[in-house]
Structure formats: C-alpha cells, structure tokens
Coordinates of C-alpha atoms and ligand atoms in Angstrom, one line a residue:
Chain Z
X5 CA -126.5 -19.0 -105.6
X6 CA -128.7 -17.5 -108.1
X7 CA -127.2 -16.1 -110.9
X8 CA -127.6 -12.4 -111.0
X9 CA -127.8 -10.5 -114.8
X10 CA -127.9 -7.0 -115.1
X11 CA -131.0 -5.9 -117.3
X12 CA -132.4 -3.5 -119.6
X13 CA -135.5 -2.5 -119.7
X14 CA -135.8 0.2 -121.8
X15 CA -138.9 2.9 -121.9
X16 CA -141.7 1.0 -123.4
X17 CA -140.9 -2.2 -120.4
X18 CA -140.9 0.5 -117.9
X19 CA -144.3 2.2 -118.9
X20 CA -147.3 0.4 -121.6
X21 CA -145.3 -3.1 -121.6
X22 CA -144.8 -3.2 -117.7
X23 CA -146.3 -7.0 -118.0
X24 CA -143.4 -7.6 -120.3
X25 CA -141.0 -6.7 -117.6
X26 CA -142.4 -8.3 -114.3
X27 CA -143.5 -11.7 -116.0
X28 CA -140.1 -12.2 -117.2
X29 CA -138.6 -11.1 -113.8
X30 CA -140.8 -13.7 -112.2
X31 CA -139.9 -16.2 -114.3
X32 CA -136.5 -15.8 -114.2
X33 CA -136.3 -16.4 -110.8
X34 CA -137.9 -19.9 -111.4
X35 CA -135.4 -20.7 -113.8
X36 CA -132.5 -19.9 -111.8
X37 CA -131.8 -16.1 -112.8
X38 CA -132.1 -12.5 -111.4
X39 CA -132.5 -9.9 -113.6
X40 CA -130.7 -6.8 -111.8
X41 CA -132.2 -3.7 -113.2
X42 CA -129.3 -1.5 -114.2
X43 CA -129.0 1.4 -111.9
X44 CA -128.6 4.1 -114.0
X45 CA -130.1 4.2 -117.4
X46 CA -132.1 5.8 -120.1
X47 CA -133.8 5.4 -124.2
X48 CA -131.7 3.6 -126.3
X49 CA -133.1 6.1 -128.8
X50 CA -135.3 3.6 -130.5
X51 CA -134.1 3.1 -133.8
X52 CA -130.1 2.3 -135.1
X53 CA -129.1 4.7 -137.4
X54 CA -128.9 3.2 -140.9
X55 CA -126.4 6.2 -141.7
X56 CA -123.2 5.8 -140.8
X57 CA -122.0 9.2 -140.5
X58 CA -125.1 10.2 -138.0
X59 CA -122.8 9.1 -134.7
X60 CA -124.7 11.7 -132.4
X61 CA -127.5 9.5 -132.7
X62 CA -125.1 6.7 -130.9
X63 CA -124.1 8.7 -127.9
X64 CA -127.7 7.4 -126.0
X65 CA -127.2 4.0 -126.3
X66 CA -123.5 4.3 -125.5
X67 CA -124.4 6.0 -122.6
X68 CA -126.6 2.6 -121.7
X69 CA -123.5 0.4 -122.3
X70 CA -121.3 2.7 -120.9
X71 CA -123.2 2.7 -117.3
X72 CA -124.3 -1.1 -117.8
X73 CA -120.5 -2.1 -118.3
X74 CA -119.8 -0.9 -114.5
X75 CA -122.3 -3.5 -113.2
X76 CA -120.5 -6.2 -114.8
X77 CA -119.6 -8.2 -118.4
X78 CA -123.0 -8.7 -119.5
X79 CA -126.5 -6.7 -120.0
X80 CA -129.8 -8.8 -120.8
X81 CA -132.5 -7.3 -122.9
X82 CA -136.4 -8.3 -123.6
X83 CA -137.4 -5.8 -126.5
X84 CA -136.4 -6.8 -129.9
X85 CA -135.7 -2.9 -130.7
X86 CA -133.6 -2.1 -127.6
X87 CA -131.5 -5.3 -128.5
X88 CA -130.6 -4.4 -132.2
X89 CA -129.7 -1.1 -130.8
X90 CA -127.8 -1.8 -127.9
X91 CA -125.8 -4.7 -129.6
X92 CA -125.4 -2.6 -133.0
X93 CA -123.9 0.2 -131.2
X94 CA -121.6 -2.3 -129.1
X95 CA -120.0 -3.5 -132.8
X96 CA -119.0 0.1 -133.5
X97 CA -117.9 1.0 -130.5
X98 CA -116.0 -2.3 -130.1
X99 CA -114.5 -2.7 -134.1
X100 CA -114.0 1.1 -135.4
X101 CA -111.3 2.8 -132.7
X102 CA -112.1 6.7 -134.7
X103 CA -115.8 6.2 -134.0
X104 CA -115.5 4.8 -130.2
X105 CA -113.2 8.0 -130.0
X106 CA -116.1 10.8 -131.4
X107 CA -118.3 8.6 -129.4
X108 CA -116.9 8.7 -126.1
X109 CA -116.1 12.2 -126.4
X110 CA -119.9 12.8 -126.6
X111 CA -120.6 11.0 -123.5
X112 CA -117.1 11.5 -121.9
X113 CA -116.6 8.5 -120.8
X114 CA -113.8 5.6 -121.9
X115 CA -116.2 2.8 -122.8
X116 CA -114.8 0.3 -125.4
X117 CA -116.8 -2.1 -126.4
X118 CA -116.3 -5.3 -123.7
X119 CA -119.9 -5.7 -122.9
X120 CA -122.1 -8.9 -123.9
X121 CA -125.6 -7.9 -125.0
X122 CA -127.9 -10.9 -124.5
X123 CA -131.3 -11.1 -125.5
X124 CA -133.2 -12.9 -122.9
X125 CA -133.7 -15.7 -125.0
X126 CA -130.1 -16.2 -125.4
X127 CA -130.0 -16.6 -121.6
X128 CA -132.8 -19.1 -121.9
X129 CA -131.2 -20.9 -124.3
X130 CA -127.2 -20.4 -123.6
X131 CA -127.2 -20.1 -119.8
X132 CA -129.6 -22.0 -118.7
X133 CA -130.4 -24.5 -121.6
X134 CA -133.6 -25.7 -123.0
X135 CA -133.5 -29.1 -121.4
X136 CA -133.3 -27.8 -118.0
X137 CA -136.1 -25.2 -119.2
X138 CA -138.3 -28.0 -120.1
X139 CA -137.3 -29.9 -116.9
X140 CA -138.7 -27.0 -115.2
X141 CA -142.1 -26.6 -116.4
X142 CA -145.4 -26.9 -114.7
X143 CA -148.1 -26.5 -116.5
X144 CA -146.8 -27.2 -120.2
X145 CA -148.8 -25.9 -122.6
X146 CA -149.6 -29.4 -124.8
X147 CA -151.4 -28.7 -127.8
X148 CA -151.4 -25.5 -128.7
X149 CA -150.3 -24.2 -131.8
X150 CA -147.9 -21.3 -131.3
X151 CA -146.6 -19.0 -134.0
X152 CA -143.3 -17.1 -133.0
X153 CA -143.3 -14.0 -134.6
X154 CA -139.7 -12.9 -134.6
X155 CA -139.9 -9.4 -137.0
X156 CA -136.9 -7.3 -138.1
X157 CA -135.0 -6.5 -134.6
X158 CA -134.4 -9.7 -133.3
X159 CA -132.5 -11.1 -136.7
X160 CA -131.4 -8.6 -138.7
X161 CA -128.5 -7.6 -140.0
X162 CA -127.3 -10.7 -138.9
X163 CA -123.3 -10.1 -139.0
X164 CA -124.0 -7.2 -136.3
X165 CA -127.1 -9.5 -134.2
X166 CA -126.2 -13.4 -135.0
X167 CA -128.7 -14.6 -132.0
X168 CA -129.3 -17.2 -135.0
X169 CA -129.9 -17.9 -138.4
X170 CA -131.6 -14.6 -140.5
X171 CA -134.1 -16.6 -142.3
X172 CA -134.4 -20.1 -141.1
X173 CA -134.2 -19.0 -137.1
X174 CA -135.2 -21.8 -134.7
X175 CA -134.4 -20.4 -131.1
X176 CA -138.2 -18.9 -130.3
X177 CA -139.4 -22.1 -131.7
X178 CA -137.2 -24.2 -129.9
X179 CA -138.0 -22.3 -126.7
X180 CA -142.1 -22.9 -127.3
X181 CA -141.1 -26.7 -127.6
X182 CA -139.5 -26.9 -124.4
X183 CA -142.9 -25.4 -123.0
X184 CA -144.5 -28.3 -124.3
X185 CA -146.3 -26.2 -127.0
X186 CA -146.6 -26.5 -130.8
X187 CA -144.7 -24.0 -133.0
X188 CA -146.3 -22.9 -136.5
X189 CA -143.9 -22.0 -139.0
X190 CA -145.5 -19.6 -141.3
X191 CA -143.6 -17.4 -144.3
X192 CA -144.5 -14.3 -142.8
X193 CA -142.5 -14.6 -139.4
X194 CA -139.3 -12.7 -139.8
X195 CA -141.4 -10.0 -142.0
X196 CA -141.8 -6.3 -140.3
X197 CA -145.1 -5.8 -139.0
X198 CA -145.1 -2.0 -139.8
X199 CA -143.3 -0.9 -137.2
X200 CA -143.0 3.0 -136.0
X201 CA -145.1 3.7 -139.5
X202 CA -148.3 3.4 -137.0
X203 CA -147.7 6.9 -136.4
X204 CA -149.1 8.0 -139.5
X205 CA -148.9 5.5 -142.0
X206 CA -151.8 2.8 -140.6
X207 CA -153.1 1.1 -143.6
X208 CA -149.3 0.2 -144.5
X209 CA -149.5 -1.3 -141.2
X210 CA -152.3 -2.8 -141.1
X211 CA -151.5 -4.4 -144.4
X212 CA -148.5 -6.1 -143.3
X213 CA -149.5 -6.6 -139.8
X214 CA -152.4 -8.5 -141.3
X215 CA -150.4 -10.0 -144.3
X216 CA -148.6 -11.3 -140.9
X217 CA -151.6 -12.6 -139.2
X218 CA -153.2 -14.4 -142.2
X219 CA -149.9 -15.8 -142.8
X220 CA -149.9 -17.7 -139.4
X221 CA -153.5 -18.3 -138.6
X222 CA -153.6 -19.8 -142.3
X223 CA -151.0 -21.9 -140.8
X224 CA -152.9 -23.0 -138.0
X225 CA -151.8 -20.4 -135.5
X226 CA -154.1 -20.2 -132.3
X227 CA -151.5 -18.4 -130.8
X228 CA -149.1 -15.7 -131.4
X229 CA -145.9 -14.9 -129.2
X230 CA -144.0 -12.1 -129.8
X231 CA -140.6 -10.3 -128.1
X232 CA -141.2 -6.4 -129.0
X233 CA -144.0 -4.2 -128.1
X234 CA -144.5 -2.7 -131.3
X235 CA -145.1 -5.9 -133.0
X236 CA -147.4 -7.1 -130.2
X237 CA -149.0 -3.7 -130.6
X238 CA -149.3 -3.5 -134.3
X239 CA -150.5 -7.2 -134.8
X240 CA -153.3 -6.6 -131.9
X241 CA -154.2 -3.1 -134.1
X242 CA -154.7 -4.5 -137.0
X243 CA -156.8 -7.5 -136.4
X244 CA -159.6 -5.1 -136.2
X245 CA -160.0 -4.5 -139.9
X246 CA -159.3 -8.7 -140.4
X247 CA -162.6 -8.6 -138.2
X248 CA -164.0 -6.8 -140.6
X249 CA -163.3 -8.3 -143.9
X250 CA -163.6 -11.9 -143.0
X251 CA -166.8 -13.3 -141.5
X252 CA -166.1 -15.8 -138.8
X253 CA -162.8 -14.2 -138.1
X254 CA -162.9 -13.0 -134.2
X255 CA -159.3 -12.2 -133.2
X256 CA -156.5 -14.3 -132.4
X257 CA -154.2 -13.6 -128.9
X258 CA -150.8 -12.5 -129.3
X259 CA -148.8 -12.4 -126.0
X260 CA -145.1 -11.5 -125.1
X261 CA -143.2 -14.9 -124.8
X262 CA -142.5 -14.1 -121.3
X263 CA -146.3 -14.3 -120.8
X264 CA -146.5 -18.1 -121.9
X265 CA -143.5 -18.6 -120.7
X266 CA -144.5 -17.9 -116.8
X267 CA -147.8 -19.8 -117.8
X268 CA -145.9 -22.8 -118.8
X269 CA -143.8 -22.4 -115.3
X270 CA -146.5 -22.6 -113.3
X271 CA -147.3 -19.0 -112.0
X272 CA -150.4 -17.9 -110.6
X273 CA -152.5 -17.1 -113.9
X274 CA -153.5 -13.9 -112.6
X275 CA -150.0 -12.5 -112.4
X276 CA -149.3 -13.3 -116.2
X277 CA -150.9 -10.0 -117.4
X278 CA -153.3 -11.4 -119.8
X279 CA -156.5 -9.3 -118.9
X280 CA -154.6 -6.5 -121.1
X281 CA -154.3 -8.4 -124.1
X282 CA -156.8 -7.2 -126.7
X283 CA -157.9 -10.8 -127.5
X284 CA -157.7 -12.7 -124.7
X285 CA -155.7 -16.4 -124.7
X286 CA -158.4 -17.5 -122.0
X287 CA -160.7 -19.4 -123.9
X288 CA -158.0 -21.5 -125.8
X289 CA -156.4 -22.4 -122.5
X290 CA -160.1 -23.7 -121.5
X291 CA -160.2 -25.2 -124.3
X292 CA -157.1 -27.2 -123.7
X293 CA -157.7 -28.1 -120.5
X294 CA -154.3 -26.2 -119.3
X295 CA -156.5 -23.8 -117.1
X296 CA -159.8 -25.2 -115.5
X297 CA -162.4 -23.7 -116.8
X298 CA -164.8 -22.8 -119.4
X299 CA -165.9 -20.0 -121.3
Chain L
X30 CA -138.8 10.0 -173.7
X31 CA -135.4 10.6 -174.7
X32 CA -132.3 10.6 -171.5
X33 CA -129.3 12.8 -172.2
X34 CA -126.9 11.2 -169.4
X35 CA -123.4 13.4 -169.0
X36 CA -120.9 12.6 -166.3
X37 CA -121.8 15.9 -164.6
X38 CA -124.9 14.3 -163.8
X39 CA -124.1 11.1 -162.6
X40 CA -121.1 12.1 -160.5
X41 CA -122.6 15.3 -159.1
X42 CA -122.1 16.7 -155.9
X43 CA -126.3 15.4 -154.5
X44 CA -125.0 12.2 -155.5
X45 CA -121.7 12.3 -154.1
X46 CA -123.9 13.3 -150.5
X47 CA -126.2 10.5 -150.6
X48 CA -123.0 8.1 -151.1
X49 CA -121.0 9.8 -148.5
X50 CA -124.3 9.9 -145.7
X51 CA -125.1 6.3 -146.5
X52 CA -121.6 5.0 -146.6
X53 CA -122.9 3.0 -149.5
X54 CA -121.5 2.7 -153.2
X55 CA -124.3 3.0 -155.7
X56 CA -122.8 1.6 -158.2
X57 CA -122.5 -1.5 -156.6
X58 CA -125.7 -2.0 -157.1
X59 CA -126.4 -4.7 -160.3
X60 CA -130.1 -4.3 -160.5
X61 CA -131.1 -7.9 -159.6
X62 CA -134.4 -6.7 -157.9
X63 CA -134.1 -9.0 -154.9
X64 CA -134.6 -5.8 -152.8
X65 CA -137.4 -5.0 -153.9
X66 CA -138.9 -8.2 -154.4
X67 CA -138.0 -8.5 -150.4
X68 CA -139.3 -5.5 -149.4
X69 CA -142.5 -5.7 -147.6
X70 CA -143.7 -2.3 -148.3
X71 CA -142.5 -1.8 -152.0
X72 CA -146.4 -2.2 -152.7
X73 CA -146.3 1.1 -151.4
X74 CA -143.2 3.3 -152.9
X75 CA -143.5 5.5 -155.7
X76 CA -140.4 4.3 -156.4
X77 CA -139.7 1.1 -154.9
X78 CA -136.4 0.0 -153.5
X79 CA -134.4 -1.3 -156.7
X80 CA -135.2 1.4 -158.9
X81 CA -134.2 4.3 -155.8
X82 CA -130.8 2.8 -156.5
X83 CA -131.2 3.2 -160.4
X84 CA -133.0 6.3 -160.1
X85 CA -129.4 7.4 -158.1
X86 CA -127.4 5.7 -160.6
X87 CA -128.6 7.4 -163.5
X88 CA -128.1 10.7 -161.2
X89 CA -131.8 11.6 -160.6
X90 CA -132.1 12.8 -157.3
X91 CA -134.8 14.9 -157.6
X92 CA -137.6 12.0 -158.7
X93 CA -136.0 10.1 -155.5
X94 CA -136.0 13.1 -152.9
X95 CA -139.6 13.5 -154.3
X96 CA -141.0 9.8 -153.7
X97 CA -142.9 8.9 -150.9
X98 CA -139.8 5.3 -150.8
X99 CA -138.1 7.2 -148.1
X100 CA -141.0 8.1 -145.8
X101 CA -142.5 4.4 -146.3
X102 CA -139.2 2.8 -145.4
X103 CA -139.7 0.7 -142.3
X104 CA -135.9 0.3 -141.9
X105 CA -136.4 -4.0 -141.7
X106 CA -133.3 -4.7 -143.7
X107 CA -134.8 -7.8 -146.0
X108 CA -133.5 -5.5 -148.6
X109 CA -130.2 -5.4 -147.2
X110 CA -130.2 -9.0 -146.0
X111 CA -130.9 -10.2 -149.2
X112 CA -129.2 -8.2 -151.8
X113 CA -126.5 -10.6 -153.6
X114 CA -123.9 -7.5 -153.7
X115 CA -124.3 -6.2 -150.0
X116 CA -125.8 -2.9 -150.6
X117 CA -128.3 -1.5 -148.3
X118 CA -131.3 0.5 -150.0
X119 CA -132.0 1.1 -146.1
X120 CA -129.0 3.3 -145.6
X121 CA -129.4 5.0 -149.2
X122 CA -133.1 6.4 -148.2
X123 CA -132.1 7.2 -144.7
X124 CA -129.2 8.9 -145.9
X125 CA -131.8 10.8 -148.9
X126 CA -134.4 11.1 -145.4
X127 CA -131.3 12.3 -143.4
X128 CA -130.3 15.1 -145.5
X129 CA -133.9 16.2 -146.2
X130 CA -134.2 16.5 -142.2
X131 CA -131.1 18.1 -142.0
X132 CA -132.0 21.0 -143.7
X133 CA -134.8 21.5 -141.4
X134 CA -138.1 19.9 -142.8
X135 CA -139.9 17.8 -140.7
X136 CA -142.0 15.6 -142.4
X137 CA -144.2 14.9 -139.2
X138 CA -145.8 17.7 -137.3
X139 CA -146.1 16.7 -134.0
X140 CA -149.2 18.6 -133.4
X141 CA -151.0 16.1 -136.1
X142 CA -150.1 13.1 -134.3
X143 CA -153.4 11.3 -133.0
X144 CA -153.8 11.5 -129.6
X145 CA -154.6 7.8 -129.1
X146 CA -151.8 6.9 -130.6
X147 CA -149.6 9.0 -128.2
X148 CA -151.3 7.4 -125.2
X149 CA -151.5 3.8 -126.1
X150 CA -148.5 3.3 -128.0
X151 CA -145.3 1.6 -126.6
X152 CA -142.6 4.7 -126.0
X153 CA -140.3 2.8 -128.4
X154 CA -142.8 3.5 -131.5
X155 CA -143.1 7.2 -130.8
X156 CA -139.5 7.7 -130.0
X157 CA -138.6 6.0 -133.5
X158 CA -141.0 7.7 -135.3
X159 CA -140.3 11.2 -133.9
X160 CA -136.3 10.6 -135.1
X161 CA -137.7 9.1 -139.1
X162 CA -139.9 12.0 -139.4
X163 CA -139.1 15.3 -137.5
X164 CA -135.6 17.4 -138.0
Ligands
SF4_301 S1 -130.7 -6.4 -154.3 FE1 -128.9 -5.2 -154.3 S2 -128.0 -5.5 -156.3 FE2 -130.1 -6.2 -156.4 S3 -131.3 -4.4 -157.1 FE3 -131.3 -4.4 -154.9 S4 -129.6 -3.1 -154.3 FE4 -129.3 -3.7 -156.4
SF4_302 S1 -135.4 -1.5 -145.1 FE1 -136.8 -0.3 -146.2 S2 -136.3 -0.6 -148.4 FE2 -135.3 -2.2 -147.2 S3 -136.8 -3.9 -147.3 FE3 -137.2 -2.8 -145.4 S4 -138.8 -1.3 -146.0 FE4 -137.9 -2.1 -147.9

C-alpha cells in the first residue's frame, strides 16, 4: 500500500507556486508516497519570530501543528519558509512547558509538541532512500550541471532545523545525483537571496540575488534548483539587471527541485510547469539530448 | 570626540528592553566581527551587525534605533550561526524593530507597496514583509 503523508502546503503552493505543489504530488506517487493535503489549515505566518517574548506571533503555526497532529505523527512540507516555521515552533512548543501553556491558551487547544515536521526532501532521502530514488528514474538528467541553492530556511539555525549540516549540506546535492545530474558547489549556496526585502528594498536584492547567481554560473551552473518561492522568485528578478551589465549574459533557469525531479521520473514534460519559468530550461534539455528537440 | 560612559547609561532601562525582547545578553558579545563579516547585507547597514552590539554595549540606543541595520536585516541567521559566543544580532534588531513597531510606527505603508509586486509575488514574501515592516 502506498504510504500516505499528510502535507502542507502553505499559501504561496496553494496560489503563485501551484507548480510547486502538483509536480511534487505527481512525483510522489512515482516514488511510492501520497501527500494527503491536511484538511484544515492556514499561514504559517511567514516568518519565525527572532524575539522570544513575541509568542502571539506562534499561535498561527501552532494552529497548523495542532490540526496536522490529528491526521497522524508526521506533516511534510515543500517551502523552505513554512519548514523553519513549522519545525521552530514545534521545538518550543515541544521543550518550554510555560510557553506551550500561553500557546495553547491562544489557540485553545492541548497540542504538545509530538509532531515530526519533514521537509520533503527528508522523505526523499529517509523514507524512501536515494538508491531506490535513482532506481526509479526515467529520464536521468546526465550532464547537466545543477546548482542547489539551499538559502537561509532550509539550514538555519541548525540546533532547531538539523535536516543536515549548516555549512557543508549535501542532501539537495545528493538528491540531484541520484537524478543522474551534476551538482555545482558554489560559495554562495547557503547565502539569503534577499528574501521578503523585495518589498521595498530591491537593489539589496538584487545584489545578493545576483552575488548568488554569479557565484554559481561562475561555477559552471546551467541550472539552478531551488526549494522556496521567494528564492526562485528573487533569483529569476534579478537576472534582469545581470542582463544588463554583462554582455553575453542571457539568463540562466532556476526551477523548484520538484520540477527536475518529475523530469528526471519520467513525467509528461508538459505537466512539469516549466512554460512559467522566466528563463526557460528548454534549450539546455535540447541541448542534452534529454528532450528531443531543438531550439 | 570625547565618551563620558556612566553606569546609568550602560545599564539603563532602553537597554534593559532590548535584552529582555531579544532574550539575548549583550555583553556576551566579544566583538570578534564574524557577524558581520557573515552578514550578507552588512554592505548595506549604517551600522552593521557587530557594532549594533557595541553601539548597545556602550548604551547608545538612539544611533541604533536610528540606523537603517534593523530595516535591512533579512533575518538569515549567518550572524547567529557563526558567532563564536552564541549571540544572535538577529534577535537584538528584531527586538530594537519590535519595540519600534510596538509603539505604533510602521515603517512600510501599505499603500506604497508596488502593485506588481503585490500580484506577482509568492504570498510568503508579502506576508513576511507586512509582519518586518508594519505595527
Ligand atoms: S560574532 Fe558574536 S561575539 Fe563576534 S562580534 Fe558578532 S555578536 Fe559579537
Ligand atoms: S540575520 Fe540579519 S544581521 Fe544576521 S547575518 Fe542575516 S542579515 Fe545580517
């Protein structure tokens, strides 16, 4: 029997990233999962609060874990940002008995802590295992050159998140290799890419969303694969002023993992999503002979 | 420029705020720089993360409250991660962001976000800037 997860998807998957969600449905399902949307849910809020007085602020994404824990032990998660959230507010609730009190009391319910928050990648990786991953690929994705942007969320702090090592990660890049593609280590890929400054603070954004970029196409990068939407948004943004500065520059594709990783499965190309990606990853899969083709 | 530093000004009660918000100890801090050598957006602070903490130390909490460091802050943690004595700057400037936005300030008006933005961004981005920025 297919082993059945329940997931959150959090606002973003449910409304600009909707590719996000149903690739990674879809290839679930080949791998030997079902993600079971929760049946009740709503914002994690967005952001942990670095305060540790502001508990208010922790009463949404308690309310997620609270609702999640009545469909079962575990909750799976694609966005890096929902992830941090849900699995930082788990710690408190779980370790600090006065604060699960105040907590609860906002939400009134009796929630304390038992849930296990896995990224999606964790499932890849702990439930199913990257051998039988590679076992099931179709279509693997032989030379290209794949950068795994991982940012802030995914990592850090890593006593409350431990999905791996801080600064030396290696589960994204151990994920690409089971696709059969080639992972680019660069400096810049557990840097933030600007994050929720886009608002109003673009040209910090741009700057490190393009420190980012030069970072991994300087590396050899045809390819980057991220796991939150504002990183995929932000590095997509700021290519345009990279355009700009640097002649023969033209844009590089930068895709949510689940993306590649449905490619690499063998799903029907046009179900992947990746007509809405800014710069698209058509030509390089031509040019690899993974898709027949030519541009 | 000469600095007259009494008690009175190190341990007053501003100070003794940002500590209890932040749940950090400032004096903690050794002034190693790793935080702000880390910190991606330093480039960008009037003050950058390191010397928020000395600025604190020394009991100048007006120059800090006054710095664009707490608006620029994308809340990544390297400084956190990184910093030999396990003080987070990130929870010192939300706290000094926190307790301006307490008091009712926004620093954002909504009305000046771009449209574009509003539409195309992912939900996460607006959410999260809507609770850095706007009481
Ligand atoms: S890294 Fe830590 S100890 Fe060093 S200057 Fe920054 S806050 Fe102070
Ligand atoms: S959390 Fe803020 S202060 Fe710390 S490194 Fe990141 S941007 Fe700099």
């Amino acid at each position: 029997m297919t082993m059945k997860i329940p997931y959150y998807p959090g606002c973003t998957l449910n409304t600009v990233a909707k590719g996000f969600d149903a690739t990674a449905r879809d290839a679930a399902l080949t791998v030997g999962f079902e993600m079971s949307e929760l049946k009740q849910w709503n914002c994690c809020g967005a952001t942990f609060p670095l305060t540790p007085d502001n508990l208010i602020a922790l009463s949404a994404p308690a309310k997620v874990l609270s609702n999640a824990r009545k469909e079962g032990d575990t909750v799976t998660t694609l966005c890096s940002v929902c992830y941090n959230v849900l699995k930082r507010t788990n710690k408190v609730i779980k370790d600090n008995k006065e604060k699960r009190g105040v907590i609860n009391g906002f939400i009134d319910s009796e929630y304390d802590g038992s849930l296990n928050i896995l990224h999606y990648l964790e499932v890849l990786r702990d439930k199913i295992g990257f051998a039988k991953l590679k076992e099931a690929v179709k279509r693997p994705l032989k030379g290209i050159k794949a950068a795994t942007y991982y940012g802030c969320m995914l990592l850090r702090p890593f006593e409350d998140i431990g999905i791996d090592n801080a600064e030396k990660p290696v589960i994204f890049e151990d994920m690409l290799s089971a696709l059969g593609a080639t992972p680019v280590d660069f400096p810049n890929k557990i840097e933030c890419c600007g994050a929720h400054l886009a608002m109003n603070n673009t040209g910090v954004v741009e700057k490190l969303s393009g420190n980012v970029m030069s970072s991994a196409v300087g590396n050899g990068a045809e390819l980057i694969v991220t796991t939150c939407p504002l990183c995929q948004y932000n590095l997509e943004k700021s290519q345009k002023k990279l355009i700009e500065e640097r002649p023969g520059y033209t844009g590089v594709p930068v895709v949510y993992f689940t993306q590649v990783l449905g490619l690499a499965l063998g799903a029907d190309i046009n179900t992947l999503g990746f007509e809405k990606n800014e710069y698209s990853i058509m030509p390089l899969l031509h040019k690899k002979g993974i898709v027949p083709g030519e541009d | 420029m000469k600095i007259k530093l009494a008690k009175e000004d190190i341990e007053n009660p501003r100070i003794q705020l940002i500590e209890r918000v932040s749940g950090e100890d400032l004096r903690r801090c050794y002034q190693c720089g790793k935080c702000s050598a880390g910190c991606p957006v330093s480039f960008a602070m009037e003050i950058p993360p390191s010397q928020v903490m000395r600025f604190l130390q020394l009991g100048r909490v007006d120059e800090v409250m006054n710095a664009n460091s707490m608006w620029t802050c994308v809340g990544c943690l390297q400084c956190y991660s990184r910093c030999p004595q396990g003080v987070s700057v990130a929870a010192v400037l939300e706290a000094t962001r926190q307790i301006t936005l307490r008091k009712g300030t926004d620093h954002e008006k909504i009305k000046d976000v771009p449209f574009p933005f509003l539409k195309n961004a992912p939900q996460q981005a607006i959410v999260c800037g809507f609770r850095k920025f706007v009481s």
